[in-house]
Short mmCIF file of C-alpha atoms in Angstrom, two decimals:
data_model
loop_
_atom_site.label_atom_id
_atom_site.label_comp_id
_atom_site.label_asym_id
_atom_site.label_seq_id
_atom_site.Cartn_x
_atom_site.Cartn_y
_atom_site.Cartn_z
CA MET A 21 8.15 1.14 -26.64
CA ARG A 22 8.53 -2.65 -26.54
CA VAL A 23 5.31 -4.62 -26.23
CA LEU A 24 6.41 -7.89 -24.68
CA TRP A 25 3.07 -9.65 -24.97
CA THR A 26 -0.19 -8.63 -26.61
CA SER A 27 -2.37 -11.70 -26.21
CA SER A 28 -4.93 -11.89 -23.42
CA THR A 29 -3.43 -15.31 -22.68
CA LEU A 30 -0.52 -14.37 -20.48
CA ALA A 31 2.28 -16.87 -20.96
CA LEU A 32 4.96 -17.44 -18.38
CA VAL A 33 7.63 -16.67 -20.96
CA ALA A 34 6.50 -13.03 -20.91
CA SER A 35 7.06 -12.85 -17.18
CA THR A 36 10.56 -14.25 -17.58
CA ALA A 37 11.41 -11.77 -20.31
CA LEU A 38 10.03 -8.82 -18.41
CA SER A 39 11.87 -9.84 -15.27
CA THR A 40 15.20 -9.45 -17.07
CA VAL A 41 14.57 -5.71 -17.55
CA ALA A 42 12.56 -5.02 -14.41
CA MET A 43 15.45 -3.53 -12.51
CA ALA A 44 16.83 -1.43 -15.34
CA GLN A 45 16.90 2.23 -14.41
CA ASP A 46 15.56 3.38 -17.78
CA GLU A 47 12.50 1.10 -17.86
CA VAL A 48 8.92 1.15 -16.62
CA ASN A 49 6.76 -1.99 -16.83
CA ILE A 50 3.00 -1.77 -17.26
CA TYR A 51 0.29 -4.42 -16.91
CA SER A 52 -2.52 -2.94 -18.99
CA SER A 53 -6.09 -3.91 -19.86
CA ARG A 54 -6.34 -0.91 -22.18
CA HIS A 55 -6.08 -2.09 -25.79
CA TYR A 56 -5.81 0.93 -28.06
CA ASP A 57 -3.04 0.95 -30.64
CA ASN A 58 -2.98 4.74 -30.82
CA ASP A 59 -1.94 4.89 -27.15
CA GLN A 60 1.51 4.29 -28.62
CA LEU A 61 1.69 8.05 -29.21
CA ILE A 62 1.66 8.68 -25.48
CA TYR A 63 4.26 6.02 -24.70
CA ASP A 64 6.58 7.23 -27.42
CA GLU A 65 6.33 10.83 -26.23
CA PHE A 66 7.05 9.78 -22.63
CA THR A 67 10.16 7.94 -23.78
CA GLU A 68 11.20 10.90 -25.92
CA GLN A 69 10.93 13.30 -22.98
CA THR A 70 12.42 11.09 -20.26
CA GLY A 71 14.56 8.42 -21.91
CA ILE A 72 12.52 5.79 -20.03
CA THR A 73 11.42 2.84 -22.15
CA VAL A 74 7.87 1.54 -21.64
CA ASN A 75 7.39 -2.24 -21.55
CA ARG A 76 3.78 -3.39 -21.60
CA ILE A 77 1.91 -6.62 -21.07
CA GLU A 78 -1.74 -6.48 -22.16
CA GLY A 79 -4.53 -8.71 -20.96
CA ASP A 80 -7.94 -8.93 -19.39
CA ALA A 81 -8.05 -6.92 -16.16
CA ASP A 82 -9.09 -9.88 -14.00
CA GLU A 83 -6.28 -12.00 -15.48
CA LEU A 84 -3.77 -9.27 -14.75
CA ILE A 85 -5.01 -8.95 -11.17
CA ALA A 86 -4.65 -12.71 -10.73
CA ARG A 87 -1.17 -12.53 -12.22
CA LEU A 88 -0.11 -9.78 -9.82
CA ASN A 89 -1.44 -11.85 -6.93
CA ALA A 90 0.46 -14.93 -8.07
CA GLU A 91 3.72 -13.07 -8.65
CA GLY A 92 3.65 -11.31 -5.29
CA GLN A 93 6.91 -9.60 -4.32
CA ASN A 94 8.59 -11.01 -7.44
CA SER A 95 6.31 -9.18 -9.86
CA PRO A 96 8.16 -7.11 -12.45
CA ALA A 97 5.12 -4.83 -12.90
CA ASP A 98 5.46 -1.19 -11.92
CA ILE A 99 1.99 0.02 -12.97
CA PHE A 100 -1.45 -1.54 -13.21
CA LEU A 101 -3.73 0.16 -15.74
CA THR A 102 -7.41 -0.64 -16.22
CA VAL A 103 -10.36 0.96 -17.99
CA ASP A 104 -12.87 1.06 -15.16
CA ALA A 105 -13.01 2.19 -11.56
CA GLY A 106 -14.40 -1.10 -10.30
CA ARG A 107 -11.36 -3.15 -11.22
CA ILE A 108 -8.79 -0.61 -10.04
CA TRP A 109 -10.66 -0.69 -6.71
CA ARG A 110 -10.54 -4.50 -6.74
CA ALA A 111 -6.78 -4.47 -7.30
CA ASP A 112 -6.34 -2.03 -4.43
CA GLU A 113 -8.52 -4.11 -2.10
CA ALA A 114 -6.28 -7.08 -2.88
CA GLY A 115 -3.26 -5.09 -1.66
CA LEU A 116 -1.73 -4.86 -5.12
CA LEU A 117 -1.25 -1.07 -5.18
CA GLN A 118 0.72 1.32 -3.00
CA PRO A 119 0.08 4.92 -1.94
CA ILE A 120 1.85 7.60 -3.93
CA GLU A 121 2.66 11.11 -2.76
CA SER A 122 2.83 13.50 -5.69
CA ASP A 123 1.95 17.17 -5.74
CA VAL A 124 1.60 16.93 -9.51
CA LEU A 125 -1.01 14.19 -9.32
CA ASP A 126 -2.86 15.79 -6.42
CA ASN A 127 -2.98 19.17 -8.14
CA ARG A 128 -3.87 17.91 -11.61
CA ILE A 129 -6.41 15.15 -10.93
CA PRO A 130 -9.69 16.24 -9.27
CA GLN A 131 -10.27 14.70 -5.87
CA HIS A 132 -13.27 12.58 -6.92
CA LEU A 133 -11.22 10.96 -9.70
CA ARG A 134 -8.50 9.58 -7.44
CA HIS A 135 -8.15 7.39 -4.37
CA PRO A 136 -8.29 9.44 -1.16
CA ASP A 137 -4.85 8.15 -0.15
CA GLY A 138 -3.21 8.13 -3.58
CA HIS A 139 -3.51 4.43 -4.37
CA TRP A 140 -4.82 5.10 -7.89
CA PHE A 141 -5.60 8.00 -10.22
CA GLY A 142 -8.14 8.43 -13.03
CA MET A 143 -6.51 9.44 -16.30
CA SER A 144 -9.44 9.73 -18.74
CA GLN A 145 -13.22 9.65 -18.57
CA ARG A 146 -16.23 8.34 -20.50
CA ALA A 147 -19.85 9.10 -19.81
CA ARG A 148 -22.49 6.36 -19.79
CA ILE A 149 -25.53 7.99 -21.33
CA ILE A 150 -28.88 7.37 -23.01
CA PHE A 151 -29.22 7.16 -26.80
CA TYR A 152 -32.58 6.98 -28.58
CA ASP A 153 -34.27 6.87 -31.98
CA LYS A 154 -35.40 10.42 -32.67
CA GLU A 155 -38.21 9.24 -34.96
CA GLU A 156 -39.71 6.87 -32.40
CA ILE A 157 -39.15 8.59 -29.05
CA GLU A 158 -40.61 12.06 -28.54
CA ASN A 159 -39.94 12.26 -24.81
CA PRO A 160 -36.73 10.37 -24.02
CA PRO A 161 -35.82 9.56 -20.42
CA GLN A 162 -33.96 12.46 -18.84
CA THR A 163 -32.56 10.51 -15.89
CA TYR A 164 -31.24 7.03 -15.25
CA GLU A 165 -34.18 6.54 -12.92
CA ALA A 166 -36.58 7.25 -15.79
CA LEU A 167 -35.32 4.16 -17.64
CA ALA A 168 -37.56 2.23 -15.24
CA ASP A 169 -40.70 4.22 -16.19
CA PRO A 170 -43.41 1.88 -17.57
CA GLN A 171 -43.88 4.18 -20.58
CA TYR A 172 -40.66 2.68 -21.99
CA GLU A 173 -41.79 -0.93 -21.66
CA GLY A 174 -40.20 -3.17 -24.29
CA GLN A 175 -37.97 -0.41 -25.67
CA ILE A 176 -34.60 -0.58 -23.92
CA CYS A 177 -31.37 -2.31 -24.98
CA ILE A 178 -28.71 -2.54 -22.28
CA ARG A 179 -25.81 -4.84 -21.49
CA SER A 180 -25.72 -7.73 -19.05
CA SER A 181 -25.38 -7.48 -15.30
CA SER A 182 -21.89 -8.99 -15.51
CA ASN A 183 -20.62 -5.99 -17.47
CA VAL A 184 -18.43 -3.83 -15.27
CA TYR A 185 -19.81 -0.59 -16.77
CA ASN A 186 -23.32 -1.58 -15.69
CA GLN A 187 -22.04 -2.70 -12.31
CA SER A 188 -20.50 0.73 -11.79
CA LEU A 189 -23.71 2.42 -12.95
CA MET A 190 -25.71 0.34 -10.48
CA ALA A 191 -23.18 1.18 -7.77
CA SER A 192 -23.83 4.86 -8.44
CA ILE A 193 -27.60 4.27 -8.24
CA ILE A 194 -27.12 2.59 -4.86
CA ASP A 195 -25.19 5.63 -3.68
CA ALA A 196 -27.90 8.00 -4.92
CA ALA A 197 -31.08 6.07 -4.09
CA GLY A 198 -30.13 3.49 -1.48
CA GLU A 199 -30.35 -0.28 -1.88
CA ASP A 200 -34.16 -0.44 -1.91
CA GLY A 201 -34.39 2.33 -4.49
CA ALA A 202 -31.71 0.68 -6.62
CA LYS A 203 -33.53 -2.65 -6.55
CA GLU A 204 -36.79 -1.02 -7.60
CA TRP A 205 -34.96 0.73 -10.42
CA ALA A 206 -33.28 -2.43 -11.65
CA ALA A 207 -36.58 -4.33 -11.66
CA GLY A 208 -38.17 -1.54 -13.69
CA VAL A 209 -35.36 -1.59 -16.25
CA VAL A 210 -35.67 -5.36 -16.63
CA ALA A 211 -39.41 -4.94 -17.25
CA ASN A 212 -38.63 -2.39 -19.97
CA MET A 213 -36.00 -4.40 -21.84
CA ALA A 214 -36.67 -5.07 -25.50
CA ARG A 215 -34.60 -8.27 -25.32
CA GLU A 216 -32.40 -10.15 -22.91
CA PRO A 217 -29.01 -8.43 -22.54
CA GLN A 218 -26.51 -9.42 -25.20
CA GLY A 219 -23.29 -8.11 -26.67
CA GLY A 220 -21.30 -4.97 -25.98
CA ASP A 221 -22.15 -1.28 -26.08
CA THR A 222 -21.96 -1.17 -29.88
CA ASP A 223 -24.55 -3.97 -30.01
CA GLN A 224 -26.97 -1.89 -27.92
CA LEU A 225 -26.67 0.95 -30.44
CA LEU A 226 -27.07 -1.48 -33.32
CA GLY A 227 -30.31 -2.62 -31.69
CA VAL A 228 -31.66 0.89 -32.19
CA VAL A 229 -30.54 0.90 -35.83
CA SER A 230 -32.28 -2.42 -36.48
CA GLY A 231 -35.47 -1.30 -34.74
CA GLU A 232 -35.22 -4.01 -32.08
CA CYS A 233 -35.23 -1.28 -29.45
CA ASN A 234 -35.70 2.48 -29.38
CA ILE A 235 -33.48 3.34 -26.42
CA ALA A 236 -29.93 2.19 -25.64
CA VAL A 237 -27.51 2.78 -22.78
CA ALA A 238 -23.87 3.01 -23.85
CA ASN A 239 -20.61 4.77 -23.16
CA THR A 240 -20.06 7.83 -25.32
CA TYR A 241 -16.87 6.39 -26.78
CA TYR A 242 -18.72 3.68 -28.71
CA PHE A 243 -21.04 6.14 -30.42
CA LEU A 244 -18.20 8.53 -31.20
CA ARG A 245 -16.23 5.74 -32.85
CA ALA A 246 -19.10 5.42 -35.32
CA LEU A 247 -18.79 9.10 -36.19
CA ASP A 248 -15.21 8.39 -37.24
CA GLY A 249 -16.47 5.65 -39.57
CA GLY A 250 -15.63 1.98 -39.79
CA VAL A 251 -18.20 0.58 -37.35
CA ASP A 252 -20.19 -1.88 -39.44
CA GLY A 253 -23.92 -1.23 -39.32
CA LEU A 254 -23.58 1.86 -37.17
CA SER A 255 -21.42 4.33 -39.08
CA GLY A 256 -23.70 6.06 -41.55
CA SER A 257 -26.73 5.59 -39.30
CA THR A 258 -25.81 8.02 -36.55
CA ASP A 259 -28.15 10.78 -37.78
CA MET A 260 -31.11 8.82 -36.45
CA PHE A 261 -29.83 9.08 -32.88
CA GLY A 262 -30.62 11.58 -30.21
CA TRP A 263 -28.89 11.45 -26.84
CA VAL A 264 -29.41 12.52 -23.27
CA PHE A 265 -26.80 13.22 -20.63
CA PRO A 266 -28.90 12.06 -17.67
CA ASN A 267 -29.57 13.76 -14.35
CA GLN A 268 -28.44 17.21 -15.38
CA SER A 269 -30.75 18.84 -12.85
CA ASP A 270 -29.30 16.91 -9.90
CA ARG A 271 -26.17 14.75 -9.53
CA GLY A 272 -25.03 14.73 -13.16
CA ALA A 273 -24.19 12.04 -15.71
CA HIS A 274 -22.41 8.89 -14.61
CA VAL A 275 -18.77 8.68 -15.73
CA ASN A 276 -16.17 5.96 -15.50
CA VAL A 277 -12.41 6.22 -15.85
CA ALA A 278 -9.30 4.62 -17.17
CA ALA A 279 -7.17 4.51 -14.03
CA MET A 280 -3.62 3.69 -13.00
CA GLY A 281 -1.83 2.79 -9.82
CA VAL A 282 1.74 1.94 -8.84
CA THR A 283 2.02 -1.71 -7.90
CA ALA A 284 2.81 -2.73 -4.34
CA HIS A 285 6.24 -4.16 -5.24
CA ALA A 286 7.16 -1.91 -8.17
CA PRO A 287 10.89 -2.39 -8.92
CA ASN A 288 10.98 0.95 -10.77
CA LYS A 289 8.80 3.06 -8.51
CA GLU A 290 10.42 6.38 -9.37
CA ASN A 291 9.90 5.80 -13.07
CA ALA A 292 6.35 4.67 -12.43
CA VAL A 293 5.53 7.91 -10.64
CA LYS A 294 7.07 9.87 -13.49
CA PHE A 295 4.84 8.00 -15.92
CA LEU A 296 1.68 8.70 -13.89
CA GLU A 297 2.63 12.36 -13.68
CA PHE A 298 3.26 12.45 -17.43
CA MET A 299 -0.23 11.04 -18.00
CA THR A 300 -1.64 14.21 -16.42
CA SER A 301 0.37 16.46 -18.76
CA ASP A 302 -1.40 18.66 -21.28
CA PHE A 303 0.03 16.46 -24.05
CA ALA A 304 -1.37 13.21 -22.67
CA GLN A 305 -4.68 14.70 -21.60
CA ALA A 306 -5.19 16.35 -24.99
CA TYR A 307 -4.53 12.97 -26.57
CA PHE A 308 -7.37 11.39 -24.62
CA ALA A 309 -9.67 14.22 -25.69
CA ASN A 310 -8.50 14.59 -29.29
CA GLN A 311 -7.30 11.17 -30.44
CA ASN A 312 -9.45 8.63 -28.60
CA ASN A 313 -12.87 10.27 -28.19
CA GLU A 314 -12.62 10.35 -24.41
CA TYR A 315 -12.86 13.15 -21.88
CA ALA A 316 -9.75 14.40 -20.11
CA ALA A 317 -9.48 13.92 -16.37
CA VAL A 318 -7.58 17.19 -15.91
CA PRO A 319 -9.87 20.25 -16.04
CA GLY A 320 -9.39 22.82 -18.77
CA ILE A 321 -8.41 20.51 -21.63
CA GLY A 322 -10.34 21.35 -24.81
CA LEU A 323 -12.66 18.82 -26.43
CA ALA A 324 -12.11 17.27 -29.83
CA GLU A 325 -14.73 17.74 -32.54
CA ASN A 326 -16.56 14.47 -31.92
CA PRO A 327 -16.97 14.73 -28.13
CA ALA A 328 -17.76 18.45 -28.51
CA SER A 329 -20.58 17.54 -30.90
CA LEU A 330 -22.39 15.79 -28.05
CA GLY A 331 -22.46 19.05 -26.07
CA LEU A 332 -21.30 20.12 -22.65
CA PHE A 333 -22.74 18.38 -19.62
CA ARG A 334 -22.53 18.06 -15.87
CA MET A 335 -20.67 15.01 -14.55
CA ASP A 336 -21.47 13.19 -11.33
CA ASP A 337 -18.64 14.04 -8.94
CA VAL A 338 -19.11 11.16 -6.51
CA ASN A 339 -15.73 9.70 -5.58
CA LEU A 340 -15.18 6.73 -7.86
CA ALA A 341 -14.12 4.54 -4.93
CA VAL A 342 -17.87 4.27 -4.26
CA PHE A 343 -18.25 2.18 -7.41
CA GLY A 344 -15.92 -0.50 -6.13
CA GLU A 345 -17.37 -0.44 -2.63
CA ASN A 346 -20.93 -0.90 -3.91
CA THR A 347 -20.20 -3.40 -6.69
CA PRO A 348 -20.76 -6.59 -4.63
CA ARG A 349 -24.21 -5.40 -3.58
CA ALA A 350 -24.89 -4.17 -7.12
CA GLN A 351 -24.37 -7.68 -8.49
CA GLU A 352 -26.60 -9.14 -5.78
CA ILE A 353 -29.40 -6.76 -6.73
CA PHE A 354 -28.99 -7.63 -10.41
CA ASN A 355 -29.36 -11.29 -9.51
CA GLU A 356 -32.39 -10.65 -7.30
CA VAL A 357 -34.31 -8.96 -10.12
CA ASP A 358 -33.17 -11.50 -12.75
CA TRP A 359 -31.14 -9.01 -14.80
CA LYS A 360 -29.28 -11.53 -16.98
#
């Protein structure tokens, strides 16, 4: 695979270079906001099986969306890949994706993890769950709603309202509880925060290690990275954590996805569809489960040791398009309750 540009600053020279290969029959061009070096295994295997070379430009999802908008019909991109449902929805709303008809994709990807008309498809999943200090919390919250319970006042670390993972979580709360219920919930969480939101998911977990808070909300991937070692301040401290997959007695735990869609003006559409179909293969799906501490989107793929150590759980099966649809109102509610 040839990575034409790896900086989040997307220079025009990359567009020029990519344009020179855009029409080649043995190429597929990806705009990706997924930044994992070990994804190379998937790209190399795809090329090995098909002879199609993968060219990739990496960047922030919003920058890539803006780039696709600016390039219009002249864009060399065949695929847009992002790590959350909200931004794939945003790209689709901007008219940057096209519908794809594929029996492979329809049969492999569960209905709630793909656009109803085939504009995008979830490829891997992560759960956003509750972690807590086992020594300090005897009765951890069992639902997302319980995070607003006054008994947890001053104990919660959670990211800012501008974080797309929290926006998607709030969007799911709106779907489950309505706007009034979601606003009440958000106000309760703000009242229970141990500090103003700061940092990423790893920083929320580090807040528990330091004793600044006793409860943290984070995606499973960040905790599982610490089990592999190499996360400063967190690896070696994971024994202190307990965790809860929320809402197991009703809708299930909130999950988000890495998702892909074929761009509206893809010059190599056939190759792009082949790539999406390959991403649902047992090889690719096992990679997500076994190499990157994620959960496969395709049912029946076995879990790796780290994700398996968290236990089996019920996932919320709301269609992920709901997250994008509710995100504007989610941000408004965050602002109304002063969730920084």
